Structure formats: structure tokens, C-alpha cells
Tab-separated table of C-alpha atoms (C1' of nucleotides) in Angstrom:
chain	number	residue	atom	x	y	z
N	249	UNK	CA	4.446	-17.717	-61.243
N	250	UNK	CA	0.959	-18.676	-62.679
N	251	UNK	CA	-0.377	-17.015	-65.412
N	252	UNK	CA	-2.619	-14.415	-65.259
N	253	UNK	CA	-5.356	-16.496	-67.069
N	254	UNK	CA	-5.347	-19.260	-65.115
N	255	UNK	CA	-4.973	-16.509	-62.266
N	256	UNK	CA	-8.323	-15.054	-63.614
N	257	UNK	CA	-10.119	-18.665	-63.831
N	258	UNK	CA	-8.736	-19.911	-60.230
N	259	UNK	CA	-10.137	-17.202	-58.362
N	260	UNK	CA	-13.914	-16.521	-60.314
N	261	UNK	CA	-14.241	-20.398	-59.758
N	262	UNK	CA	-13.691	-19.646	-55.861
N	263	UNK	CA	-16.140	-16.956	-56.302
N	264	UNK	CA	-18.997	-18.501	-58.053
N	265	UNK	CA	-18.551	-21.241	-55.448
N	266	UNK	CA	-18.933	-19.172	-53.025
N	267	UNK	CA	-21.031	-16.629	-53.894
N	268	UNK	CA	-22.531	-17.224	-57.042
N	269	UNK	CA	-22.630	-16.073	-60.824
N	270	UNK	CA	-24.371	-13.083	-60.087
N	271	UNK	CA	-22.721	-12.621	-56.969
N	272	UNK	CA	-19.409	-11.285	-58.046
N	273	UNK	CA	-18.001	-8.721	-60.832
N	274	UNK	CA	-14.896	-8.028	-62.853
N	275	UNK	CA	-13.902	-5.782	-59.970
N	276	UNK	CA	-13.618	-8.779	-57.904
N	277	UNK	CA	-11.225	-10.579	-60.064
N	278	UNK	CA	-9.058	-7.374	-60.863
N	279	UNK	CA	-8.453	-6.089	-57.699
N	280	UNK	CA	-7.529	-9.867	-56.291
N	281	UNK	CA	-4.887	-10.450	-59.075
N	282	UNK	CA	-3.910	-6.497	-58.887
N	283	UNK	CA	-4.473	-5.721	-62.366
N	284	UNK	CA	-7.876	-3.824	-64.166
N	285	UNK	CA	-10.866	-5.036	-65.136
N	286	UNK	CA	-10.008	-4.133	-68.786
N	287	UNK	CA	-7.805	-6.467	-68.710
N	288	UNK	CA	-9.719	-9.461	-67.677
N	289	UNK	CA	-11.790	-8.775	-70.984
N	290	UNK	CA	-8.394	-9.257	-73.197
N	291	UNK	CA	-8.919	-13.249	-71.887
N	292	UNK	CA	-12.318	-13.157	-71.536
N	293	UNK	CA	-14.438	-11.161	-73.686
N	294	UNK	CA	-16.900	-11.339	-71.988
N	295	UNK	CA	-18.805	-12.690	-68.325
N	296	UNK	CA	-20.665	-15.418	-70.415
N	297	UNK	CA	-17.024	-16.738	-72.395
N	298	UNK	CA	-15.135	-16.459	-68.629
N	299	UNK	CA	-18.326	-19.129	-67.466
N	300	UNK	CA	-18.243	-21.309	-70.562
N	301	UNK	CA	-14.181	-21.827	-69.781
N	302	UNK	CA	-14.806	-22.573	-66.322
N	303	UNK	CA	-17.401	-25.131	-66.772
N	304	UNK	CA	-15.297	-26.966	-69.325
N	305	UNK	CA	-11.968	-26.661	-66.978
N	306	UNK	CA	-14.231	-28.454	-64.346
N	307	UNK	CA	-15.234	-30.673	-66.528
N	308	UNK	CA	-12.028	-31.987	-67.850
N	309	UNK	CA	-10.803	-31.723	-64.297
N	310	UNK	CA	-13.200	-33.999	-62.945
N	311	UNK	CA	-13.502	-36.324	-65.450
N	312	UNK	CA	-9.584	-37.080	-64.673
N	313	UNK	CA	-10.108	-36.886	-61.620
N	314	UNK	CA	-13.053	-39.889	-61.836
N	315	UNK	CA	-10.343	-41.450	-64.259
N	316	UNK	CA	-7.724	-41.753	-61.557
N	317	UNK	CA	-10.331	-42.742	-58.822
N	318	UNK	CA	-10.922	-45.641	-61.411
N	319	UNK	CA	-7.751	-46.638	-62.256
N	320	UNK	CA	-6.173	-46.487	-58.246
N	321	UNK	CA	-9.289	-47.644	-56.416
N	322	UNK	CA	-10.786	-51.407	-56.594
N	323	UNK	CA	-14.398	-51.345	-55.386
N	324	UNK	CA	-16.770	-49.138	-56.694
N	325	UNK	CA	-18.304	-48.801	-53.393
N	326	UNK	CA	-14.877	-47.034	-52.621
N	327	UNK	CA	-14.697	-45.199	-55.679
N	328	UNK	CA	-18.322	-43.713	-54.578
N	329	UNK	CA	-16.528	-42.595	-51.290
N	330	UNK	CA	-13.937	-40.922	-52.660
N	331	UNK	CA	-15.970	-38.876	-54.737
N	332	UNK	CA	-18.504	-37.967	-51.342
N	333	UNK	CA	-14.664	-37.070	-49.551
N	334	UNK	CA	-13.902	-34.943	-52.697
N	335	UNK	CA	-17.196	-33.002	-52.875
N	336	UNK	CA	-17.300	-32.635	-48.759
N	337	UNK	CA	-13.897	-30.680	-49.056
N	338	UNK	CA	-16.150	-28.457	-50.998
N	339	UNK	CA	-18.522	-28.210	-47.885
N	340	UNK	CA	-16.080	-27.523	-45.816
N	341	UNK	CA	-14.606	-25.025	-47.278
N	342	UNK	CA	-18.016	-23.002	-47.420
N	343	UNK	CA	-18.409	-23.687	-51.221
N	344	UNK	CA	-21.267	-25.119	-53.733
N	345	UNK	CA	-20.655	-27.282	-56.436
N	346	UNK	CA	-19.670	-24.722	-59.457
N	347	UNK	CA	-22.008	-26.524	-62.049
N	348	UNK	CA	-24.964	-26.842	-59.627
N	349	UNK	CA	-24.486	-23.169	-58.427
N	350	UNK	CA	-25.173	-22.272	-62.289
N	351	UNK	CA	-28.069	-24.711	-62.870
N	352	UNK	CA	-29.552	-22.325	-60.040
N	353	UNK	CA	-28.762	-19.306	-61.797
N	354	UNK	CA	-29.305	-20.888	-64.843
N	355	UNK	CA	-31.594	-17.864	-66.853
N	356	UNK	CA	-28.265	-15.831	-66.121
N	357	UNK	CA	-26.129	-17.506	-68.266
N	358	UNK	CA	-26.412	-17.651	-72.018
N	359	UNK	CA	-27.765	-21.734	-73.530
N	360	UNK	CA	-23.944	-22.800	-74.967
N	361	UNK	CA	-22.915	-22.608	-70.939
N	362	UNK	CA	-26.064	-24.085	-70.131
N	363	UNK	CA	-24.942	-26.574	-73.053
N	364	UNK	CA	-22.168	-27.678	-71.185
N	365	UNK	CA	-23.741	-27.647	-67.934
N	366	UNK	CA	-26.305	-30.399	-69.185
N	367	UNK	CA	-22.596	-32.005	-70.535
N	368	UNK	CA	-20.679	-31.728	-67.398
N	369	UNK	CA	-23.621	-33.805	-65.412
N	370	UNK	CA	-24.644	-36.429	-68.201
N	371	UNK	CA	-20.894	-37.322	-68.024
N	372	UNK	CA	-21.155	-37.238	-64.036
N	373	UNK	CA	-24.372	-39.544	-64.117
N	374	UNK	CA	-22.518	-41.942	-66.456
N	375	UNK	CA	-19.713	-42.627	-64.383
N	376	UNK	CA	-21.767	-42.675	-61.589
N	377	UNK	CA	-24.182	-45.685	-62.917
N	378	UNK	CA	-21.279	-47.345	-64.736
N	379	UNK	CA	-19.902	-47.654	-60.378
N	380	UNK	CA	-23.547	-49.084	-59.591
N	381	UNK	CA	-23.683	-51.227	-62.088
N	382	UNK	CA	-20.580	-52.980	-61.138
N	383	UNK	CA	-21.641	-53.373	-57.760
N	384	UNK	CA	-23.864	-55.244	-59.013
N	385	UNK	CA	-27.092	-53.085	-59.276
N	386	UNK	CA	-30.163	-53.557	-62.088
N	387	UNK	CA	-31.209	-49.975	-61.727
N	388	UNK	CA	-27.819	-48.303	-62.489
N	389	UNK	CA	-28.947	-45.335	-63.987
N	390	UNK	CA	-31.588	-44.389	-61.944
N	391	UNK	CA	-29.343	-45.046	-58.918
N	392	UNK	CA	-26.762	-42.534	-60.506
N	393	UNK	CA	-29.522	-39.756	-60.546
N	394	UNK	CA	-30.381	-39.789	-56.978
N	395	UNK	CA	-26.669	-40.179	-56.350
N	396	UNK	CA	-25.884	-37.418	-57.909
N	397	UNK	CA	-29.207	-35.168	-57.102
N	398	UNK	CA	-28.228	-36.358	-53.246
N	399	UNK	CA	-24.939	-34.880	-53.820
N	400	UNK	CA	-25.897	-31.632	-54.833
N	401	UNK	CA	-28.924	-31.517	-52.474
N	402	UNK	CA	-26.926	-32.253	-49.259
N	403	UNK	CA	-23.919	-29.388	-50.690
N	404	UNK	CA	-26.495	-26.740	-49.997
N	405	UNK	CA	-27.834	-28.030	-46.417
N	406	UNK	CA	-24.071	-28.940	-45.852
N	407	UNK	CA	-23.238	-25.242	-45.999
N	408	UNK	CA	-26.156	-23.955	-44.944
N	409	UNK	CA	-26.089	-25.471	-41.750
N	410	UNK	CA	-22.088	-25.348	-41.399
N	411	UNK	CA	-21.856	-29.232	-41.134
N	412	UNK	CA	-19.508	-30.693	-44.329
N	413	UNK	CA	-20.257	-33.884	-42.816
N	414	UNK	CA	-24.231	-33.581	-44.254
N	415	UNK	CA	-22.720	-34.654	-47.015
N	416	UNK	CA	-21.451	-37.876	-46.254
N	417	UNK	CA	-24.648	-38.522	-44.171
N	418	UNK	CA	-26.912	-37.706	-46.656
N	419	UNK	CA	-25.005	-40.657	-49.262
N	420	UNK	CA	-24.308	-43.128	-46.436
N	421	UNK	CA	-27.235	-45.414	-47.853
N	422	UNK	CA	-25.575	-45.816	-51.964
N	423	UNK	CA	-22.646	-46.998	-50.130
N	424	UNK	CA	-23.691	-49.916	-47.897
N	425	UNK	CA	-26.781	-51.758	-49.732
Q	132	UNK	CA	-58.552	-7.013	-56.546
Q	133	UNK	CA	-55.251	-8.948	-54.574
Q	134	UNK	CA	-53.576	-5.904	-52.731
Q	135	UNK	CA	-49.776	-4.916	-53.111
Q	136	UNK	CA	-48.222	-6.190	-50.947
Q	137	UNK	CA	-49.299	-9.941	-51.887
Q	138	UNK	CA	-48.924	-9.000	-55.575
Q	139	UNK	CA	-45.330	-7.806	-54.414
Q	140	UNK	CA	-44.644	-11.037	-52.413
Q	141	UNK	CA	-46.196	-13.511	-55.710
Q	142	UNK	CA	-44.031	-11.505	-57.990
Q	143	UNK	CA	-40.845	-11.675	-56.242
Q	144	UNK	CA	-41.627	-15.550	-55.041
Q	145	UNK	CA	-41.601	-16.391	-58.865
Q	146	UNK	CA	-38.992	-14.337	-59.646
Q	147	UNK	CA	-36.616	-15.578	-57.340
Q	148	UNK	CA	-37.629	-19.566	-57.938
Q	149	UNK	CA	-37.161	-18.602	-61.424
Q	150	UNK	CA	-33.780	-16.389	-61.916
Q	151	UNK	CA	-32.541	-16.299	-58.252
Q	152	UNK	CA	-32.053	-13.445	-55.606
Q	153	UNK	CA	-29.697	-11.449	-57.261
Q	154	UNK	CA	-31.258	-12.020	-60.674
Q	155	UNK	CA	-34.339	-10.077	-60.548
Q	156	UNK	CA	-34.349	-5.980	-59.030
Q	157	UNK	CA	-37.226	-4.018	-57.314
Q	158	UNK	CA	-38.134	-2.516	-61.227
Q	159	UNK	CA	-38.990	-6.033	-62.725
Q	160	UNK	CA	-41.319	-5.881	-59.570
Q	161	UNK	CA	-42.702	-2.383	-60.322
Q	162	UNK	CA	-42.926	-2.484	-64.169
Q	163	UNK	CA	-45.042	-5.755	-63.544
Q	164	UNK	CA	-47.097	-4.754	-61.221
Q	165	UNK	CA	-47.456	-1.145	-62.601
Q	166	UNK	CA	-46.004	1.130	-60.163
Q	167	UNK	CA	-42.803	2.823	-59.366
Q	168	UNK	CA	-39.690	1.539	-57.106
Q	169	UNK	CA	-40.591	3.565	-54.475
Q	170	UNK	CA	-43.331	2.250	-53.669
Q	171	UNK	CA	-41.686	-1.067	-52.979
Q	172	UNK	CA	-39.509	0.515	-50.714
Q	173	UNK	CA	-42.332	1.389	-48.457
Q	174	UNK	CA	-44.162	-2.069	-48.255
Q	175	UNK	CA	-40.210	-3.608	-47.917
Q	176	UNK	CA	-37.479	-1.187	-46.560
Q	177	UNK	CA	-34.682	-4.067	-48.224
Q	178	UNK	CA	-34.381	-6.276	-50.334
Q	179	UNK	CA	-33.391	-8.089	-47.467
Q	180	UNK	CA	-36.704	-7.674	-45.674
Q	181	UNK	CA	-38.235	-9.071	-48.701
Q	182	UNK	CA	-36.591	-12.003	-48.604
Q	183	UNK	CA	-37.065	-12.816	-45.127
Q	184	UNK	CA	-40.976	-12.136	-45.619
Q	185	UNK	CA	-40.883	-14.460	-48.412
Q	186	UNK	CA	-38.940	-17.723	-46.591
Q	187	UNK	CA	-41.357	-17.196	-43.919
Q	188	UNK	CA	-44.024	-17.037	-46.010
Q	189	UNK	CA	-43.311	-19.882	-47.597
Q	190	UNK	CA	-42.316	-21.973	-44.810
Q	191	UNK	CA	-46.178	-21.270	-43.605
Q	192	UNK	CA	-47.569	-22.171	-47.048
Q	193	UNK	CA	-45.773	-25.178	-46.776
Q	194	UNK	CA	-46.282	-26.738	-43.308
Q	195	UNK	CA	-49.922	-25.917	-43.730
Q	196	UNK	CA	-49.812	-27.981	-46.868
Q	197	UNK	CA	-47.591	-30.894	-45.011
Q	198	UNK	CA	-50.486	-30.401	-41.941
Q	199	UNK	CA	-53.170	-30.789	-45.004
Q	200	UNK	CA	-51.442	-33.879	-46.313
Q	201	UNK	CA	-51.025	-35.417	-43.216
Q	202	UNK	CA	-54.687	-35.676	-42.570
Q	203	UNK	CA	-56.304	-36.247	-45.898
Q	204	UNK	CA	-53.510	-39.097	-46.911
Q	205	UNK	CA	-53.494	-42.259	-45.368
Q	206	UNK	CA	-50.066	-44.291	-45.502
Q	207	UNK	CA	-46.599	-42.343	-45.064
Q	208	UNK	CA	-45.178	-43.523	-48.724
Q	209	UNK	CA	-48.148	-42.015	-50.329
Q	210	UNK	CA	-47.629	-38.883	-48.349
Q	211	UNK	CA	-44.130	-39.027	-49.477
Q	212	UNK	CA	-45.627	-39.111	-52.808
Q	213	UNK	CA	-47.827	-36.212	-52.817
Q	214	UNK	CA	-44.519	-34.124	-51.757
Q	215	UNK	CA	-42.758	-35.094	-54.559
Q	216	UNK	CA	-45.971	-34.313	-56.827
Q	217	UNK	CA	-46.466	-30.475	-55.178
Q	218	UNK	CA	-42.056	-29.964	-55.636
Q	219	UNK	CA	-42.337	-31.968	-59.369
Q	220	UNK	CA	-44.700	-28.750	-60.530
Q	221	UNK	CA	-42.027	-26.499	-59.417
Q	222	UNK	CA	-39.648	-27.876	-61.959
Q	223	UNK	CA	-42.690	-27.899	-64.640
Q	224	UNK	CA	-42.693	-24.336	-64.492
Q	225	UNK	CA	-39.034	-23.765	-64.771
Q	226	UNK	CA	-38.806	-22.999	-60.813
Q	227	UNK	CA	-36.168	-24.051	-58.261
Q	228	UNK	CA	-37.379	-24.109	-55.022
Q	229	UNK	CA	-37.265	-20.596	-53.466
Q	230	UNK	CA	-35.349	-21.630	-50.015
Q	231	UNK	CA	-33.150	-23.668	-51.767
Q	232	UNK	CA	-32.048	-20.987	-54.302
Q	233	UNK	CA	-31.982	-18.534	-51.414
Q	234	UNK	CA	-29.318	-21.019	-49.667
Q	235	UNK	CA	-27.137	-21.364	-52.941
Q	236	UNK	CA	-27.378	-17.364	-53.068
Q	237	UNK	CA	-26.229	-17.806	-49.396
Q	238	UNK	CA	-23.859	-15.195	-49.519
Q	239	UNK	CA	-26.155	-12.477	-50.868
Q	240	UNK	CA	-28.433	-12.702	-47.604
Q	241	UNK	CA	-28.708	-11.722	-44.407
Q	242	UNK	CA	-27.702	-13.797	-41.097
Q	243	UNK	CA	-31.513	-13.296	-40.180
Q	244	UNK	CA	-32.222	-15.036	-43.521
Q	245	UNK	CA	-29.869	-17.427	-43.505
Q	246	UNK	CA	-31.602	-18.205	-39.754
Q	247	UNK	CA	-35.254	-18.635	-41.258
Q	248	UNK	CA	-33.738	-20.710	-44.103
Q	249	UNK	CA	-32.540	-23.465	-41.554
Q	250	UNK	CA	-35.521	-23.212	-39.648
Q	251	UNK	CA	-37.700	-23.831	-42.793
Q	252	UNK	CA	-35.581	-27.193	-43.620
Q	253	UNK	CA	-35.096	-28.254	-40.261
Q	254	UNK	CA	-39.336	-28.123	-39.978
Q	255	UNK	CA	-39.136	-30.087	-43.648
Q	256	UNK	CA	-36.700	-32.654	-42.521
Q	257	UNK	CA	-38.598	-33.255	-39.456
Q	258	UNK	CA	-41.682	-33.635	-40.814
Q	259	UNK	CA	-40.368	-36.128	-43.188
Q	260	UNK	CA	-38.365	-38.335	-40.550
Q	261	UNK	CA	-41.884	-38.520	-39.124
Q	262	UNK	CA	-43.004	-40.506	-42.525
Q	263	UNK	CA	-39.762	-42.736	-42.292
Q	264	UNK	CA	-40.843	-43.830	-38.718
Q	265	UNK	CA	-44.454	-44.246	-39.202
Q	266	UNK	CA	-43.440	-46.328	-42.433
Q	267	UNK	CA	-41.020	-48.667	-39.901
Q	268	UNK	CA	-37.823	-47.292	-41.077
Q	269	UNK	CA	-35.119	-47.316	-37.618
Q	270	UNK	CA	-33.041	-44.573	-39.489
Q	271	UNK	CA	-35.434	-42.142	-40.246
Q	272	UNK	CA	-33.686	-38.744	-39.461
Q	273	UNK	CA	-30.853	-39.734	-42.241
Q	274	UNK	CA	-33.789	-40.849	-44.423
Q	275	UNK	CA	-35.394	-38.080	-44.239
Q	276	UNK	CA	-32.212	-35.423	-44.923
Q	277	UNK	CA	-31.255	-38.290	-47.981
Q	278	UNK	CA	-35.121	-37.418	-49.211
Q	279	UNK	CA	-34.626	-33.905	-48.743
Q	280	UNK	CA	-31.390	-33.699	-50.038
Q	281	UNK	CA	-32.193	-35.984	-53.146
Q	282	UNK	CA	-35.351	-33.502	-54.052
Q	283	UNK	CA	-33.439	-30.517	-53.780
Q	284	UNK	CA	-30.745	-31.555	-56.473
Q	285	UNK	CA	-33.226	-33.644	-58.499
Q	286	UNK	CA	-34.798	-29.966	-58.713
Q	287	UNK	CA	-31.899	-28.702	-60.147
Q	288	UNK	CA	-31.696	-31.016	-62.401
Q	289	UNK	CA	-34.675	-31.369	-63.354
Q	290	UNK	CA	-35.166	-27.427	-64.785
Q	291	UNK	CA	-31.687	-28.066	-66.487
Q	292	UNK	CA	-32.640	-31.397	-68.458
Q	293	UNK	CA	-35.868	-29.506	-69.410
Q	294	UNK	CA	-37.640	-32.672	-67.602
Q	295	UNK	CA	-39.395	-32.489	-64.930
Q	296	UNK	CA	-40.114	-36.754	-64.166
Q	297	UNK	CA	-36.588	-36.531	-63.547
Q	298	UNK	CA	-37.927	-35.640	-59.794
Q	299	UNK	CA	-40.107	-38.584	-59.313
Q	300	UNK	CA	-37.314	-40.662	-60.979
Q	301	UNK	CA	-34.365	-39.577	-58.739
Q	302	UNK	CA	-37.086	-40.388	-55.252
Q	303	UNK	CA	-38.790	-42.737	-56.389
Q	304	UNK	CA	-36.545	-45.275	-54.059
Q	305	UNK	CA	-37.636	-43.352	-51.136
Q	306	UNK	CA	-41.305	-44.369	-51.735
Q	307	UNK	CA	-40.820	-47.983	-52.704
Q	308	UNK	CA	-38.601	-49.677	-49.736
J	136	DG	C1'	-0.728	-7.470	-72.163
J	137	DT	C1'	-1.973	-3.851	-69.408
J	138	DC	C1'	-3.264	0.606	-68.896
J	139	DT	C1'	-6.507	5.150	-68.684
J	140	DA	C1'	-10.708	6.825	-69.587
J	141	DT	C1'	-15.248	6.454	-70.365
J	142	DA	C1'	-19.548	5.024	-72.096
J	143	DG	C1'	-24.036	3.535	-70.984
J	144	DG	C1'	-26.751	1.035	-68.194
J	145	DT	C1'	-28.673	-0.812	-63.805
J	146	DG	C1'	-28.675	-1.454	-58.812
J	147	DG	C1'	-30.845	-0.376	-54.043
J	148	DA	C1'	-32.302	3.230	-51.492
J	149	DT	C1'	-34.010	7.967	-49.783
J	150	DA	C1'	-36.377	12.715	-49.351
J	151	DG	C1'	-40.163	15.038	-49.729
J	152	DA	C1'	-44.432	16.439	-52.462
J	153	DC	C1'	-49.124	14.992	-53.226
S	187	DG	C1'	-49.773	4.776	-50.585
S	188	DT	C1'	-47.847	6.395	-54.524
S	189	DC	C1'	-45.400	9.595	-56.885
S	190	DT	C1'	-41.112	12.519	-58.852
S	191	DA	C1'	-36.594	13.301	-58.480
S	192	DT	C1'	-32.323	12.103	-57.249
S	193	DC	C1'	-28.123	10.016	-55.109
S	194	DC	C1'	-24.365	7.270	-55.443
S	195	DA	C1'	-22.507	3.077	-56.085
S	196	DC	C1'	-21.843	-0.598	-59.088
S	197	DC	C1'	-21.737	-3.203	-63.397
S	198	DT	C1'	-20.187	-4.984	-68.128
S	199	DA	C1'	-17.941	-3.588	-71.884
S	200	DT	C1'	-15.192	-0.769	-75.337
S	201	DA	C1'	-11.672	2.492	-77.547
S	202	DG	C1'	-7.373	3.633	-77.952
S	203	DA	C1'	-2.684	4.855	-75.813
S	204	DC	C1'	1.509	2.678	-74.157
DNA sequence: GTCTATAGGTGGATAGAC
DNA sequence: GTCTATCCACCTATAGAC
């Protein structure tokens, strides 16, 4: 049985996937775990603590994730697939990237979660270049920045236009040259 | 003396670029404007209908400008260029662009919405596949969604780094090859 | 930890007077 | 066209009992 905390976090990351930070309330989260909304306050005080948690969860969960893509995958032209087949899932399951759907909505949330926002993608960009410039490339960093701008870009059409595979179409190009 | 319904329709354009659909409500629009909620109501029965009026507004604003750049600017990259110049402002003034908020807030809208939202990228994608081709390229439909993908993000981005170059920087490949 | 109860505010929207 | 008045639903958050 999880926890209801990590209940709590599971289900408003679904949520602000899906529909955003302003697009669901404490209601939401209560009635899918089957408790009240006074008691999602006893974890999170408040909305602004419950986003700050998430974004550093996704962060830490990503940045393992990149660590195991490292560590289990030899080329980094592979490793940059696996991350476009990761974020696709996301596509496909009708959901945005969680940090990208807050940098949208970024005047909702208070400037420690847009803190860690600016974290969560400097870290992103930096694994992302450190892949390029094994391949080989001079412009590394720069290369990581459209990656990574590409990525979130082709999440919205992706689900906008109920194609996941946008995605991989959209990054084709940072995999081949 | 701009009437209303325009000031209604600049208003809520910023508004949305600038906090998102559901982060603005029809008294932000009255108290700036200087009149009561009700009278939004009668120019805009929804805040759905507002929304639509606004993506197609915008998606005219924006193909006459692509029309306007087509004839006044010689070679494709160039014309590539000026796009990223007219989205780069956006990010100067703390905006994300309005249909590509709309489509992370894609839950909070209307099918009918959601409708004119493809329609306005579809027209935007086209129009820049037709710079890839004149410019030689044999892939220029995948160019053109990598372009459009690549602003998009970089946009996001952009706002959150407090940078704007950081849109130039993340398309500048696009204009060079 | 979870509850009841409630405060205190804001949301979109409508009816009908002027 | 714009107003007053109002509805009713929703929201975040808190106090205090269990």
C-alpha cells in the first residue's frame, strides 16, 4: 500500500500534466485518494509547497533516470533516443512535460518553484550537451538548447494534434548528423 | 478612442500570453478597462468564445504578417529570420505565445478551440516548409515542424531564463545550413 | 493523520433595469 | 451597451475535535 503522500504527489503530477497548475484543485486530489482536502494540507501546506516537491521529485527522478541511460547505453546518439522514447510515452499518454507545463504558467507559481524550474532544465541542458559533445560536436551547448526547446516544442503539437510520434519527428535531425 | 471590444480582445491577448487561460478572469478585464463583468459577457457570452475569437484573431494577424514578409524579404533564411525576430519580442515582454499556451492549457478549452489551434499551426508549419523548399532543403515539412517546434520551447525557455537571445540561439541552426 | 466545519475569497454567468 | 444585483459553484486555507 503506498503512502498517502506519495499518493498525493503521484496523482497532482498526472494532473498538472494533463491539465495544468491552474487546472486542478485540492478537490481533485482528495476525492481520487478518498480522503479530504484538509488533509492534503497536513503534507502540503500549501498549493505552492505541493509544486516545489513535485518539481524536485522530477528532478531527482530524471536525473537517475539520465544516469542509468548513461551507464547502460554506449552511443550518445542512442542515449538521445532513449530520452525522445521516454518523453513520447508522455505524448502518448495525452500529457505535457510537468516542468514545461509550469514555465507556461509560470506567474502562478511563487520564484523558489520557479527556482527549481530554471534548476531542473540547466541540469537537463547539461546532460544534453555533455551527449553532443561526445558525438563529437563543437557547438555542444547550443545544440543542447534546441534539443531540448525541440523537445518541449514538439510535446505540445504532439498532443495537440494526437500524434506521440511528432515527437520523434520533430528530433529526427540531432540524431543522424 | 479603440472601442471595447478590441480593448477586450488586447487585454485578454496579453493576459493570456502572459499568465495563461486559466490565470487571468473576466474582472482583471473589467477593472482594466473600467467597466463591470457584465459587460464582457455581452461582447463574449464565454470565456470560451473569447478564446476562440482570440486564436482566430491571431492566426489572421499572423499570416498577414507571414504574407507581409514574404514580399518585402528576399531569401527564405532571412525570412526565417524575421520570424524569429517578431516571436524573440514575445519573450522580451515576458509573453509565451498565445496558441501555444492555449495548447498547454489544452484541457481548459473547447473542442472548437482546440480545432482553430491546429488550424493556426498547421497554416504556420506550412508556411515555413515553404522557406525550407525555396532554400533547397528535400525535407522541408520535418524542417519546418523541427523550426516550429524548436521556437515554441525556446519560448518557454526563454521567459524562464529571463533571456530572451535564448530564441535566436536555440534557431539559429535553422537559418545557417 | 484524518476528520468536520467554516472562513473568506474568487470564478463564470445571468436577469432585468436603465 | 452598460449597469446593479445576484446566483451558485468552486477554491485555498485554517481551527479544532477525534
Amino acid at each position: 500500500m503506498t503512502d498517502t503522500k506519495t499518493k498525493i504527489l503521484d496523482i497532482a503530477e498526472r494532473l498538472i500534466q494533463t491539465r495544468g497548475f491552474n487546472g486542478f484543485s485540492y478537490i481533485d486530489l482528495a476525492n481520487e485518494i478518498g480522503i479530504k482536502t484538509a488533509s492534503i494540507h497536513y503534507y502540503f501546506k500549501t498549493k505552492d509547497d505541493l509544486a516545489a516537491a513535485l518539481v524536485e521529485r522530477i528532478h531527482k527522478a530524471h536525473a537517475e533516470g539520465f544516469s542509468n541511460i548513461q551507464a547502460s547505453t554506449s552511443s550518445p546518439r542512442k542515449r538521445l533516443q532513449a530520452v525522445i522514447a521516454f518523453f513520447q510515452q508522455y505524448a502518448a499518454d495525452g500529457k505535457f512535460c510537468l516542468c514545461g507545463m509550469m514555465a507556461a504558467e509560470l506567474r502562478s507559481v511563487s520564484s523558489h518553484v520557479s527556482s527549481l524550474l530554471n534548476k531542473y532544465f540547466k541540469d537537463f541542458q547539461t546532460w544534453l550537451a555533455r551527449q553532443f559533445k561526445d558525438a563529437g560536436a563543437s557547438d555542444a551547448q547550443r545544440q543542447a538548447l534546441s534539443f531540448l526547446s525541440a523537445l518541449e516544442g514538439s510535446l505540445l503539437l504532439a498532443r495537440l494534434r494526437g500524434d506521440p510520434k511528432i515527437v520523434h519527428e520533430a528530433l529526427k535531425s540531432f540524431c543522424k548528423a
